[in-house]
Amino acid sequence: MSDVMFGLLAETFLHPGSGQSDGAIDLKVAREAVTGYPYIPGSAVKGALRAAMCDGGEQKTRVDAAFGQVDGAGSVLVSDARLLLL
């Protein structure tokens, strides 16, 4: 197993939603419990990577092996994207 770290740069506005709403606010921003800083959930990062591979013409069998299918997990593990610089 190997680890890869990469950076993301938002060139436009980004709203990493938490998927929850209390009614007063449409979509809450996903925030770290301790610091309160926003983060991007790993599931969102993984979905974006999968979509980029599909859009780039990668073979479906390779995409499914890396990211999984409905009935099984893939070989790629993605953790949350956290702030490095403000």
mmCIF file of C-alpha atoms in Angstrom:
data_model
loop_
_atom_site.group_PDB
_atom_site.id
_atom_site.type_symbol
_atom_site.label_atom_id
_atom_site.label_comp_id
_atom_site.label_asym_id
_atom_site.label_seq_id
_atom_site.Cartn_x
_atom_site.Cartn_y
_atom_site.Cartn_z
ATOM 1 C CA MET A 1 0.000 0.000 0.000
ATOM 2 C CA SER A 2 1.261 3.489 -0.769
ATOM 3 C CA ASP A 3 0.147 6.902 0.424
ATOM 4 C CA VAL A 4 -0.314 9.893 -1.829
ATOM 5 C CA MET A 5 -0.960 13.423 -0.608
ATOM 6 C CA PHE A 6 -2.194 16.091 -2.969
ATOM 7 C CA GLY A 7 -3.499 19.631 -2.694
ATOM 8 C CA LEU A 8 -6.722 21.154 -3.915
ATOM 9 C CA LEU A 9 -7.083 24.771 -4.963
ATOM 10 C CA ALA A 10 -10.576 26.251 -5.200
ATOM 11 C CA GLU A 11 -10.574 28.717 -8.071
ATOM 12 C CA THR A 12 -14.238 29.549 -7.491
ATOM 13 C CA PHE A 13 -16.525 29.524 -4.468
ATOM 14 C CA LEU A 14 -16.875 26.147 -2.763
ATOM 15 C CA HIS A 15 -19.648 24.970 -0.438
ATOM 16 C CA PRO A 16 -18.720 21.682 1.256
ATOM 17 C CA GLY A 17 -22.197 20.853 2.565
ATOM 18 C CA SER A 18 -22.714 18.597 5.563
ATOM 19 C CA GLY A 19 -25.846 17.037 4.084
ATOM 20 C CA GLN A 20 -27.880 18.205 7.078
ATOM 21 C CA SER A 21 -30.224 21.131 7.529
ATOM 22 C CA ASP A 22 -31.957 22.533 10.590
ATOM 23 C CA GLY A 23 -34.550 24.434 8.583
ATOM 24 C CA ALA A 24 -33.197 27.931 9.246
ATOM 25 C CA ILE A 25 -30.145 27.372 7.032
ATOM 26 C CA ASP A 26 -30.469 25.608 3.681
ATOM 27 C CA LEU A 27 -27.244 23.599 3.863
ATOM 28 C CA LYS A 28 -24.783 23.669 6.716
ATOM 29 C CA VAL A 29 -21.081 23.712 5.899
ATOM 30 C CA ALA A 30 -19.183 20.578 6.957
ATOM 31 C CA ARG A 31 -16.869 21.653 9.794
ATOM 32 C CA GLU A 32 -14.275 19.937 11.970
ATOM 33 C CA ALA A 33 -15.610 19.370 15.479
ATOM 34 C CA VAL A 34 -12.542 20.684 17.327
ATOM 35 C CA THR A 35 -11.416 23.656 15.226
ATOM 36 C CA GLY A 36 -14.638 24.596 13.471
ATOM 37 C CA TYR A 37 -12.722 24.893 10.184
ATOM 38 C CA PRO A 38 -14.561 23.749 7.053
ATOM 39 C CA TYR A 39 -13.448 20.541 5.353
ATOM 40 C CA ILE A 40 -14.445 18.490 2.320
ATOM 41 C CA PRO A 41 -15.713 15.008 3.227
ATOM 42 C CA GLY A 42 -13.629 12.176 1.799
ATOM 43 C CA SER A 43 -16.703 10.746 0.073
ATOM 44 C CA ALA A 44 -17.038 13.976 -1.940
ATOM 45 C CA VAL A 45 -13.338 13.943 -2.879
ATOM 46 C CA LYS A 46 -13.550 10.268 -3.877
ATOM 47 C CA GLY A 47 -16.642 10.928 -6.000
ATOM 48 C CA ALA A 48 -14.933 13.816 -7.773
ATOM 49 C CA LEU A 49 -11.838 11.687 -8.481
ATOM 50 C CA ARG A 50 -14.019 8.887 -9.832
ATOM 51 C CA ALA A 51 -15.908 11.326 -12.086
ATOM 52 C CA ALA A 52 -12.625 12.794 -13.367
ATOM 53 C CA MET A 53 -11.351 9.318 -14.276
ATOM 54 C CA CYS A 54 -14.606 8.499 -16.087
ATOM 55 C CA ASP A 55 -14.582 11.827 -17.942
ATOM 56 C CA GLY A 56 -10.937 11.265 -18.859
ATOM 57 C CA GLY A 57 -11.834 8.102 -20.761
ATOM 58 C CA GLU A 58 -10.467 5.591 -18.259
ATOM 59 C CA GLN A 59 -11.782 2.038 -18.711
ATOM 60 C CA LYS A 60 -14.835 1.276 -16.563
ATOM 61 C CA THR A 61 -13.250 -1.898 -15.182
ATOM 62 C CA ARG A 62 -10.250 0.079 -13.881
ATOM 63 C CA VAL A 63 -12.505 2.772 -12.391
ATOM 64 C CA ASP A 64 -14.650 0.130 -10.670
ATOM 65 C CA ALA A 65 -11.571 -1.667 -9.324
ATOM 66 C CA ALA A 66 -10.202 1.558 -7.882
ATOM 67 C CA PHE A 67 -13.397 3.159 -6.565
ATOM 68 C CA GLY A 68 -15.771 0.219 -6.145
ATOM 69 C CA GLN A 69 -19.247 -0.586 -7.342
ATOM 70 C CA VAL A 70 -22.667 -0.482 -5.706
ATOM 71 C CA ASP A 71 -22.144 -3.973 -4.251
ATOM 72 C CA GLY A 72 -18.485 -3.680 -3.196
ATOM 73 C CA ALA A 73 -15.675 -1.435 -2.088
ATOM 74 C CA GLY A 74 -12.743 -0.388 -4.243
ATOM 75 C CA SER A 75 -9.033 -0.370 -3.497
ATOM 76 C CA VAL A 76 -8.699 3.427 -3.082
ATOM 77 C CA LEU A 77 -9.188 4.955 0.375
ATOM 78 C CA VAL A 78 -9.753 8.705 0.500
ATOM 79 C CA SER A 79 -9.802 10.750 3.692
ATOM 80 C CA ASP A 80 -11.255 14.203 4.299
ATOM 81 C CA ALA A 81 -9.659 17.239 2.649
ATOM 82 C CA ARG A 82 -8.596 19.678 5.369
ATOM 83 C CA LEU A 83 -7.416 23.279 5.252
ATOM 84 C CA LEU A 84 -3.693 23.808 4.944
ATOM 85 C CA LEU A 85 -3.644 27.574 4.372
ATOM 86 C CA LEU A 86 -6.145 30.361 4.982
#
